[in-house]
Amino acid sequence: MLVVGNWKMNLDLAAARQLSSAIAASIGPLDTVDVGMCPPFVALDAVFAVLHGTGIRLGAQNMHEEEGGAYTGEVSASMLRAVGCHYVILGHSERRQYAGETDQTVSKKARKAREHNLVPIVCVGESLPQREAGTHQAVVEKQVMESLSGVDCTHASELVVAYEPVWAIGTGETASPQQVADMHGHIRRLLEHLFGRAVGSGIPILYGGSVKPSNAQELFNQPNVDGGLIGGASLRAEDFLSIVNAARR
Ligand code: PEP
């Protein structure tokens, strides 16, 4: 199981140090669960210093698809590696919505991330109108196939997929366990098709969308749910730790 916190555009440097320290101090053994933390770019270095030696892995929330150069305001894969990142979240629905990211840019980014030995956490998920129209499986299938097109993955540990229905992100509304199980099963079949059964069957598929201490256990018990991508609840040490504990059982 894998639990990753996505801090989004929250917490200044002091607060980032405080939260990562509080989580690291109480995380306990990491033998049955992997844990990641994705602070904003400016806090990566400081949080890495806190996490170093704890087993909790650092991740970024985005990166640019090019190697480097004249891309003002952007951050490259090698820069993320240099500050200790293991994961990078790609194609989060907020980036698809506010920064115009497409499956094609996500695929370029994921390929570049792999070249630099970063583990991409590729996010997919349908909107409310798409869910209501019954096109959610087709929408997610297209996102998975196109976002992962050309991505090199020969070991299951080299890639993570996060299913995050847009209507459940930050809304307090969670997909039902059945909805989650159905979509995760569908994504599993796509991963096995793309990367072969041996690799595709082991790629972690995280659920994201208003996961909290009260619903984590039930969601994590669903087939093909290998953990969670946690937004709001990752900003409170107690809640995040309780979600990590739910993944342990
Ligand atoms: C997210 O943005 O990745 C997320 C799952 O957010 P929340 O947990 O706040 O819904």
mmCIF file with all atom_site columns, N, CA and C in Angstrom, residues 114-170:
data_model
loop_
_atom_site.group_PDB
_atom_site.id
_atom_site.type_symbol
_atom_site.label_atom_id
_atom_site.label_alt_id
_atom_site.label_comp_id
_atom_site.label_asym_id
_atom_site.label_entity_id
_atom_site.label_seq_id
_atom_site.pdbx_PDB_ins_code
_atom_site.Cartn_x
_atom_site.Cartn_y
_atom_site.Cartn_z
_atom_site.occupancy
_atom_site.B_iso_or_equiv
_atom_site.pdbx_formal_charge
_atom_site.auth_seq_id
_atom_site.auth_comp_id
_atom_site.auth_asym_id
_atom_site.auth_atom_id
_atom_site.pdbx_PDB_model_num
ATOM 1   N N  . ARG A 1 114 ? 10.615  9.430  -16.135 1.00 0.00 ? 114 ARG A N  1
ATOM 2   C CA . ARG A 1 114 ? 11.223  8.092  -16.103 1.00 0.00 ? 114 ARG A CA 1
ATOM 3   C C  . ARG A 1 114 ? 12.685  8.142  -16.538 1.00 0.00 ? 114 ARG A C  1
ATOM 4   N N  . GLU A 1 115 ? 12.981  8.991  -17.533 1.00 0.00 ? 115 GLU A N  1
ATOM 5   C CA . GLU A 1 115 ? 14.388  9.127  -17.967 1.00 0.00 ? 115 GLU A CA 1
ATOM 6   C C  . GLU A 1 115 ? 15.270  9.522  -16.796 1.00 0.00 ? 115 GLU A C  1
ATOM 7   N N  . HIS A 1 116 ? 14.691  10.274 -15.867 1.00 0.00 ? 116 HIS A N  1
ATOM 8   C CA . HIS A 1 116 ? 15.474  10.753 -14.715 1.00 0.00 ? 116 HIS A CA 1
ATOM 9   C C  . HIS A 1 116 ? 15.201  9.927  -13.468 1.00 0.00 ? 116 HIS A C  1
ATOM 10  N N  . ASN A 1 117 ? 14.593  8.777  -13.680 1.00 0.00 ? 117 ASN A N  1
ATOM 11  C CA . ASN A 1 117 ? 14.389  7.863  -12.563 1.00 0.00 ? 117 ASN A CA 1
ATOM 12  C C  . ASN A 1 117 ? 13.442  8.380  -11.482 1.00 0.00 ? 117 ASN A C  1
ATOM 13  N N  . LEU A 1 118 ? 12.565  9.300  -11.885 1.00 0.00 ? 118 LEU A N  1
ATOM 14  C CA . LEU A 1 118 ? 11.490  9.710  -10.974 1.00 0.00 ? 118 LEU A CA 1
ATOM 15  C C  . LEU A 1 118 ? 10.302  8.778  -11.201 1.00 0.00 ? 118 LEU A C  1
ATOM 16  N N  . VAL A 1 119 ? 9.519   8.565  -10.172 1.00 0.00 ? 119 VAL A N  1
ATOM 17  C CA . VAL A 1 119 ? 8.317   7.738  -10.310 1.00 0.00 ? 119 VAL A CA 1
ATOM 18  C C  . VAL A 1 119 ? 7.112   8.667  -10.505 1.00 0.00 ? 119 VAL A C  1
ATOM 19  N N  . PRO A 1 120 ? 6.543   8.682  -11.720 1.00 0.00 ? 120 PRO A N  1
ATOM 20  C CA . PRO A 1 120 ? 5.388   9.557  -11.942 1.00 0.00 ? 120 PRO A CA 1
ATOM 21  C C  . PRO A 1 120 ? 4.136   9.002  -11.264 1.00 0.00 ? 120 PRO A C  1
ATOM 22  N N  . ILE A 1 121 ? 3.383   9.894  -10.646 1.00 0.00 ? 121 ILE A N  1
ATOM 23  C CA . ILE A 1 121 ? 2.049   9.540  -10.135 1.00 0.00 ? 121 ILE A CA 1
ATOM 24  C C  . ILE A 1 121 ? 1.075   10.203 -11.107 1.00 0.00 ? 121 ILE A C  1
ATOM 25  N N  . VAL A 1 122 ? 0.605   9.430  -12.073 1.00 0.00 ? 122 VAL A N  1
ATOM 26  C CA . VAL A 1 122 ? -0.208  9.989  -13.156 1.00 0.00 ? 122 VAL A CA 1
ATOM 27  C C  . VAL A 1 122 ? -1.681  9.976  -12.747 1.00 0.00 ? 122 VAL A C  1
ATOM 28  N N  . CYS A 1 123 ? -2.281  11.173 -12.740 1.00 0.00 ? 123 CYS A N  1
ATOM 29  C CA . CYS A 1 123 ? -3.662  11.309 -12.257 1.00 0.00 ? 123 CYS A CA 1
ATOM 30  C C  . CYS A 1 123 ? -4.654  11.280 -13.409 1.00 0.00 ? 123 CYS A C  1
ATOM 31  N N  . VAL A 1 124 ? -5.733  10.561 -13.198 1.00 0.00 ? 124 VAL A N  1
ATOM 32  C CA . VAL A 1 124 ? -6.824  10.504 -14.172 1.00 0.00 ? 124 VAL A CA 1
ATOM 33  C C  . VAL A 1 124 ? -8.138  10.596 -13.395 1.00 0.00 ? 124 VAL A C  1
ATOM 34  N N  . GLY A 1 125 ? -9.190  10.955 -14.103 1.00 0.00 ? 125 GLY A N  1
ATOM 35  C CA . GLY A 1 125 ? -10.482 11.009 -13.413 1.00 0.00 ? 125 GLY A CA 1
ATOM 36  C C  . GLY A 1 125 ? -11.486 11.823 -14.213 1.00 0.00 ? 125 GLY A C  1
ATOM 37  N N  . GLU A 1 126 ? -12.745 11.432 -14.104 1.00 0.00 ? 126 GLU A N  1
ATOM 38  C CA . GLU A 1 126 ? -13.799 12.079 -14.884 1.00 0.00 ? 126 GLU A CA 1
ATOM 39  C C  . GLU A 1 126 ? -14.438 13.223 -14.110 1.00 0.00 ? 126 GLU A C  1
ATOM 40  N N  . SER A 1 127 ? -15.085 14.120 -14.858 1.00 0.00 ? 127 SER A N  1
ATOM 41  C CA . SER A 1 127 ? -15.827 15.227 -14.239 1.00 0.00 ? 127 SER A CA 1
ATOM 42  C C  . SER A 1 127 ? -17.237 14.743 -13.863 1.00 0.00 ? 127 SER A C  1
ATOM 43  N N  . LEU A 1 128 ? -17.964 15.580 -13.147 1.00 0.00 ? 128 LEU A N  1
ATOM 44  C CA . LEU A 1 128 ? -19.337 15.211 -12.762 1.00 0.00 ? 128 LEU A CA 1
ATOM 45  C C  . LEU A 1 128 ? -20.248 15.016 -13.985 1.00 0.00 ? 128 LEU A C  1
ATOM 46  N N  . PRO A 1 129 ? -20.229 15.960 -14.952 1.00 0.00 ? 129 PRO A N  1
ATOM 47  C CA . PRO A 1 129 ? -21.083 15.735 -16.137 1.00 0.00 ? 129 PRO A CA 1
ATOM 48  C C  . PRO A 1 129 ? -20.734 14.433 -16.866 1.00 0.00 ? 129 PRO A C  1
ATOM 49  N N  . GLN A 1 130 ? -19.446 14.096 -16.904 1.00 0.00 ? 130 GLN A N  1
ATOM 50  C CA . GLN A 1 130 ? -19.050 12.846 -17.571 1.00 0.00 ? 130 GLN A CA 1
ATOM 51  C C  . GLN A 1 130 ? -19.561 11.638 -16.807 1.00 0.00 ? 130 GLN A C  1
ATOM 52  N N  . ARG A 1 131 ? -19.491 11.701 -15.479 1.00 0.00 ? 131 ARG A N  1
ATOM 53  C CA . ARG A 1 131 ? -20.024 10.601 -14.650 1.00 0.00 ? 131 ARG A CA 1
ATOM 54  C C  . ARG A 1 131 ? -21.541 10.485 -14.871 1.00 0.00 ? 131 ARG A C  1
ATOM 55  N N  . GLU A 1 132 ? -22.219 11.642 -14.867 1.00 0.00 ? 132 GLU A N  1
ATOM 56  C CA . GLU A 1 132 ? -23.683 11.619 -15.015 1.00 0.00 ? 132 GLU A CA 1
ATOM 57  C C  . GLU A 1 132 ? -24.109 11.136 -16.402 1.00 0.00 ? 132 GLU A C  1
ATOM 58  N N  . ALA A 1 133 ? -23.252 11.410 -17.387 1.00 0.00 ? 133 ALA A N  1
ATOM 59  C CA . ALA A 1 133 ? -23.578 10.975 -18.756 1.00 0.00 ? 133 ALA A CA 1
ATOM 60  C C  . ALA A 1 133 ? -23.205 9.512  -18.975 1.00 0.00 ? 133 ALA A C  1
ATOM 61  N N  . GLY A 1 134 ? -22.550 8.908  -17.980 1.00 0.00 ? 134 GLY A N  1
ATOM 62  C CA . GLY A 1 134 ? -22.186 7.499  -18.107 1.00 0.00 ? 134 GLY A CA 1
ATOM 63  C C  . GLY A 1 134 ? -20.957 7.257  -18.975 1.00 0.00 ? 134 GLY A C  1
ATOM 64  N N  . THR A 1 135 ? -20.192 8.331  -19.234 1.00 0.00 ? 135 THR A N  1
ATOM 65  C CA . THR A 1 135 ? -19.005 8.168  -20.100 1.00 0.00 ? 135 THR A CA 1
ATOM 66  C C  . THR A 1 135 ? -17.714 8.035  -19.289 1.00 0.00 ? 135 THR A C  1
ATOM 67  N N  . HIS A 1 136 ? -17.856 7.881  -17.957 1.00 0.00 ? 136 HIS A N  1
ATOM 68  C CA . HIS A 1 136 ? -16.659 7.932  -17.099 1.00 0.00 ? 136 HIS A CA 1
ATOM 69  C C  . HIS A 1 136 ? -15.599 6.887  -17.441 1.00 0.00 ? 136 HIS A C  1
ATOM 70  N N  . GLN A 1 137 ? -16.031 5.678  -17.772 1.00 0.00 ? 137 GLN A N  1
ATOM 71  C CA . GLN A 1 137 ? -15.026 4.636  -18.065 1.00 0.00 ? 137 GLN A CA 1
ATOM 72  C C  . GLN A 1 137 ? -14.273 4.962  -19.353 1.00 0.00 ? 137 GLN A C  1
ATOM 73  N N  . ALA A 1 138 ? -15.006 5.437  -20.350 1.00 0.00 ? 138 ALA A N  1
ATOM 74  C CA . ALA A 1 138 ? -14.375 5.792  -21.627 1.00 0.00 ? 138 ALA A CA 1
ATOM 75  C C  . ALA A 1 138 ? -13.426 6.970  -21.444 1.00 0.00 ? 138 ALA A C  1
ATOM 76  N N  . VAL A 1 139 ? -13.836 7.946  -20.632 1.00 0.00 ? 139 VAL A N  1
ATOM 77  C CA . VAL A 1 139 ? -13.000 9.133  -20.393 1.00 0.00 ? 139 VAL A CA 1
ATOM 78  C C  . VAL A 1 139 ? -11.693 8.725  -19.710 1.00 0.00 ? 139 VAL A C  1
ATOM 79  N N  . VAL A 1 140 ? -11.824 7.916  -18.680 1.00 0.00 ? 140 VAL A N  1
ATOM 80  C CA . VAL A 1 140 ? -10.634 7.503  -17.928 1.00 0.00 ? 140 VAL A CA 1
ATOM 81  C C  . VAL A 1 140 ? -9.748  6.588  -18.788 1.00 0.00 ? 140 VAL A C  1
ATOM 82  N N  . GLU A 1 141 ? -10.385 5.756  -19.586 1.00 0.00 ? 141 GLU A N  1
ATOM 83  C CA . GLU A 1 141 ? -9.599  4.873  -20.466 1.00 0.00 ? 141 GLU A CA 1
ATOM 84  C C  . GLU A 1 141 ? -8.738  5.695  -21.428 1.00 0.00 ? 141 GLU A C  1
ATOM 85  N N  . LYS A 1 142 ? -9.335  6.731  -22.011 1.00 0.00 ? 142 LYS A N  1
ATOM 86  C CA . LYS A 1 142 ? -8.588  7.591  -22.935 1.00 0.00 ? 142 LYS A CA 1
ATOM 87  C C  . LYS A 1 142 ? -7.438  8.284  -22.198 1.00 0.00 ? 142 LYS A C  1
ATOM 88  N N  . GLN A 1 143 ? -7.719  8.778  -21.001 1.00 0.00 ? 143 GLN A N  1
ATOM 89  C CA . GLN A 1 143 ? -6.666  9.449  -20.215 1.00 0.00 ? 143 GLN A CA 1
ATOM 90  C C  . GLN A 1 143 ? -5.518  8.487  -19.915 1.00 0.00 ? 143 GLN A C  1
ATOM 91  N N  . VAL A 1 144 ? -5.862  7.285  -19.490 1.00 0.00 ? 144 VAL A N  1
ATOM 92  C CA . VAL A 1 144 ? -4.809  6.306  -19.148 1.00 0.00 ? 144 VAL A CA 1
ATOM 93  C C  . VAL A 1 144 ? -3.993  5.966  -20.389 1.00 0.00 ? 144 VAL A C  1
ATOM 94  N N  . MET A 1 145 ? -4.666  5.627  -21.476 1.00 0.00 ? 145 MET A N  1
ATOM 95  C CA . MET A 1 145 ? -3.954  5.178  -22.674 1.00 0.00 ? 145 MET A CA 1
ATOM 96  C C  . MET A 1 145 ? -3.083  6.300  -23.240 1.00 0.00 ? 145 MET A C  1
ATOM 97  N N  . GLU A 1 146 ? -3.603  7.514  -23.260 1.00 0.00 ? 146 GLU A N  1
ATOM 98  C CA . GLU A 1 146 ? -2.842  8.610  -23.875 1.00 0.00 ? 146 GLU A CA 1
ATOM 99  C C  . GLU A 1 146 ? -1.803  9.204  -22.934 1.00 0.00 ? 146 GLU A C  1
ATOM 100 N N  . SER A 1 147 ? -2.120  9.306  -21.650 1.00 0.00 ? 147 SER A N  1
ATOM 101 C CA . SER A 1 147 ? -1.145  9.872  -20.706 1.00 0.00 ? 147 SER A CA 1
ATOM 102 C C  . SER A 1 147 ? 0.044   8.939  -20.517 1.00 0.00 ? 147 SER A C  1
ATOM 103 N N  . LEU A 1 148 ? -0.186  7.647  -20.697 1.00 0.00 ? 148 LEU A N  1
ATOM 104 C CA . LEU A 1 148 ? 0.902   6.684  -20.476 1.00 0.00 ? 148 LEU A CA 1
ATOM 105 C C  . LEU A 1 148 ? 1.527   6.215  -21.790 1.00 0.00 ? 148 LEU A C  1
ATOM 106 N N  . SER A 1 149 ? 1.095   6.829  -22.882 1.00 0.00 ? 149 SER A N  1
ATOM 107 C CA . SER A 1 149 ? 1.625   6.425  -24.185 1.00 0.00 ? 149 SER A CA 1
ATOM 108 C C  . SER A 1 149 ? 3.134   6.675  -24.243 1.00 0.00 ? 149 SER A C  1
ATOM 109 N N  . GLY A 1 150 ? 3.881   5.646  -24.599 1.00 0.00 ? 150 GLY A N  1
ATOM 110 C CA . GLY A 1 150 ? 5.337   5.773  -24.747 1.00 0.00 ? 150 GLY A CA 1
ATOM 111 C C  . GLY A 1 150 ? 6.104   5.756  -23.439 1.00 0.00 ? 150 GLY A C  1
ATOM 112 N N  . VAL A 1 151 ? 5.405   5.607  -22.339 1.00 0.00 ? 151 VAL A N  1
ATOM 113 C CA . VAL A 1 151 ? 6.094   5.617  -21.036 1.00 0.00 ? 151 VAL A CA 1
ATOM 114 C C  . VAL A 1 151 ? 6.745   4.252  -20.798 1.00 0.00 ? 151 VAL A C  1
ATOM 115 N N  . ASP A 1 152 ? 8.001   4.304  -20.424 1.00 0.00 ? 152 ASP A N  1
ATOM 116 C CA . ASP A 1 152 ? 8.769   3.090  -20.203 1.00 0.00 ? 152 ASP A CA 1
ATOM 117 C C  . ASP A 1 152 ? 8.555   2.620  -18.754 1.00 0.00 ? 152 ASP A C  1
ATOM 118 N N  . CYS A 1 153 ? 8.005   1.425  -18.614 1.00 0.00 ? 153 CYS A N  1
ATOM 119 C CA . CYS A 1 153 ? 7.799   0.902  -17.257 1.00 0.00 ? 153 CYS A CA 1
ATOM 120 C C  . CYS A 1 153 ? 8.050   -0.596 -17.295 1.00 0.00 ? 153 CYS A C  1
ATOM 121 N N  . THR A 1 154 ? 9.196   -1.006 -16.809 1.00 0.00 ? 154 THR A N  1
ATOM 122 C CA . THR A 1 154 ? 9.528   -2.439 -16.853 1.00 0.00 ? 154 THR A CA 1
ATOM 123 C C  . THR A 1 154 ? 9.398   -3.084 -15.478 1.00 0.00 ? 154 THR A C  1
ATOM 124 N N  . HIS A 1 155 ? 9.256   -2.254 -14.447 1.00 0.00 ? 155 HIS A N  1
ATOM 125 C CA . HIS A 1 155 ? 9.000   -2.767 -13.096 1.00 0.00 ? 155 HIS A CA 1
ATOM 126 C C  . HIS A 1 155 ? 7.806   -1.999 -12.522 1.00 0.00 ? 155 HIS A C  1
ATOM 127 N N  . ALA A 1 156 ? 6.976   -2.717 -11.792 1.00 0.00 ? 156 ALA A N  1
ATOM 128 C CA . ALA A 1 156 ? 5.757   -2.093 -11.261 1.00 0.00 ? 156 ALA A CA 1
ATOM 129 C C  . ALA A 1 156 ? 6.069   -0.914 -10.344 1.00 0.00 ? 156 ALA A C  1
ATOM 130 N N  . SER A 1 157 ? 7.263   -0.900 -9.776  1.00 0.00 ? 157 SER A N  1
ATOM 131 C CA . SER A 1 157 ? 7.611   0.175  -8.837  1.00 0.00 ? 157 SER A CA 1
ATOM 132 C C  . SER A 1 157 ? 7.981   1.479  -9.547  1.00 0.00 ? 157 SER A C  1
ATOM 133 N N  . GLU A 1 158 ? 7.958   1.484  -10.897 1.00 0.00 ? 158 GLU A N  1
ATOM 134 C CA . GLU A 1 158 ? 8.405   2.669  -11.631 1.00 0.00 ? 158 GLU A CA 1
ATOM 135 C C  . GLU A 1 158 ? 7.272   3.631  -11.982 1.00 0.00 ? 158 GLU A C  1
ATOM 136 N N  . LEU A 1 159 ? 6.048   3.255  -11.639 1.00 0.00 ? 159 LEU A N  1
ATOM 137 C CA . LEU A 1 159 ? 4.907   4.071  -12.050 1.00 0.00 ? 159 LEU A CA 1
ATOM 138 C C  . LEU A 1 159 ? 3.787   3.921  -11.020 1.00 0.00 ? 159 LEU A C  1
ATOM 139 N N  . VAL A 1 160 ? 3.048   5.010  -10.841 1.00 0.00 ? 160 VAL A N  1
ATOM 140 C CA . VAL A 1 160 ? 1.845   4.969  -9.991  1.00 0.00 ? 160 VAL A CA 1
ATOM 141 C C  . VAL A 1 160 ? 0.731   5.654  -10.779 1.00 0.00 ? 160 VAL A C  1
ATOM 142 N N  . VAL A 1 161 ? -0.476  5.134  -10.684 1.00 0.00 ? 161 VAL A N  1
ATOM 143 C CA . VAL A 1 161 ? -1.631  5.801  -11.296 1.00 0.00 ? 161 VAL A CA 1
ATOM 144 C C  . VAL A 1 161 ? -2.578  6.185  -10.159 1.00 0.00 ? 161 VAL A C  1
ATOM 145 N N  . ALA A 1 162 ? -3.119  7.390  -10.235 1.00 0.00 ? 162 ALA A N  1
ATOM 146 C CA . ALA A 1 162 ? -4.095  7.816  -9.223  1.00 0.00 ? 162 ALA A CA 1
ATOM 147 C C  . ALA A 1 162 ? -5.428  8.079  -9.901  1.00 0.00 ? 162 ALA A C  1
ATOM 148 N N  . TYR A 1 163 ? -6.473  7.373  -9.454  1.00 0.00 ? 163 TYR A N  1
ATOM 149 C CA . TYR A 1 163 ? -7.822  7.649  -9.948  1.00 0.00 ? 163 TYR A CA 1
ATOM 150 C C  . TYR A 1 163 ? -8.455  8.671  -9.016  1.00 0.00 ? 163 TYR A C  1
ATOM 151 N N  . GLU A 1 164 ? -8.711  9.848  -9.572  1.00 0.00 ? 164 GLU A N  1
ATOM 152 C CA . GLU A 1 164 ? -9.289  10.927 -8.778  1.00 0.00 ? 164 GLU A CA 1
ATOM 153 C C  . GLU A 1 164 ? -10.490 11.519 -9.509  1.00 0.00 ? 164 GLU A C  1
ATOM 154 N N  . PRO A 1 165 ? -11.691 11.044 -9.210  1.00 0.00 ? 165 PRO A N  1
ATOM 155 C CA . PRO A 1 165 ? -12.860 11.658 -9.846  1.00 0.00 ? 165 PRO A CA 1
ATOM 156 C C  . PRO A 1 165 ? -12.918 13.137 -9.474  1.00 0.00 ? 165 PRO A C  1
ATOM 157 N N  . VAL A 1 166 ? -12.990 13.994 -10.477 1.00 0.00 ? 166 VAL A N  1
ATOM 158 C CA . VAL A 1 166 ? -12.874 15.441 -10.237 1.00 0.00 ? 166 VAL A CA 1
ATOM 159 C C  . VAL A 1 166 ? -13.948 15.924 -9.268  1.00 0.00 ? 166 VAL A C  1
ATOM 160 N N  . TRP A 1 167 ? -15.118 15.310 -9.342  1.00 0.00 ? 167 TRP A N  1
ATOM 161 C CA . TRP A 1 167 ? -16.236 15.729 -8.490  1.00 0.00 ? 167 TRP A CA 1
ATOM 162 C C  . TRP A 1 167 ? -16.029 15.358 -7.023  1.00 0.00 ? 167 TRP A C  1
ATOM 163 N N  . ALA A 1 168 ? -15.007 14.562 -6.748  1.00 0.00 ? 168 ALA A N  1
ATOM 164 C CA . ALA A 1 168 ? -14.752 14.158 -5.355  1.00 0.00 ? 168 ALA A CA 1
ATOM 165 C C  . ALA A 1 168 ? -13.543 14.883 -4.760  1.00 0.00 ? 168 ALA A C  1
ATOM 166 N N  . ILE A 1 169 ? -12.850 15.688 -5.566  1.00 0.00 ? 169 ILE A N  1
ATOM 167 C CA . ILE A 1 169 ? -11.631 16.330 -5.062  1.00 0.00 ? 169 ILE A CA 1
ATOM 168 C C  . ILE A 1 169 ? -11.965 17.610 -4.308  1.00 0.00 ? 169 ILE A C  1
ATOM 169 N N  . GLY A 1 170 ? -11.636 17.620 -3.038  1.00 0.00 ? 170 GLY A N  1
ATOM 170 C CA . GLY A 1 170 ? -11.806 18.816 -2.218  1.00 0.00 ? 170 GLY A CA 1
ATOM 171 C C  . GLY A 1 170 ? -13.266 19.168 -1.970  1.00 0.00 ? 170 GLY A C  1
#
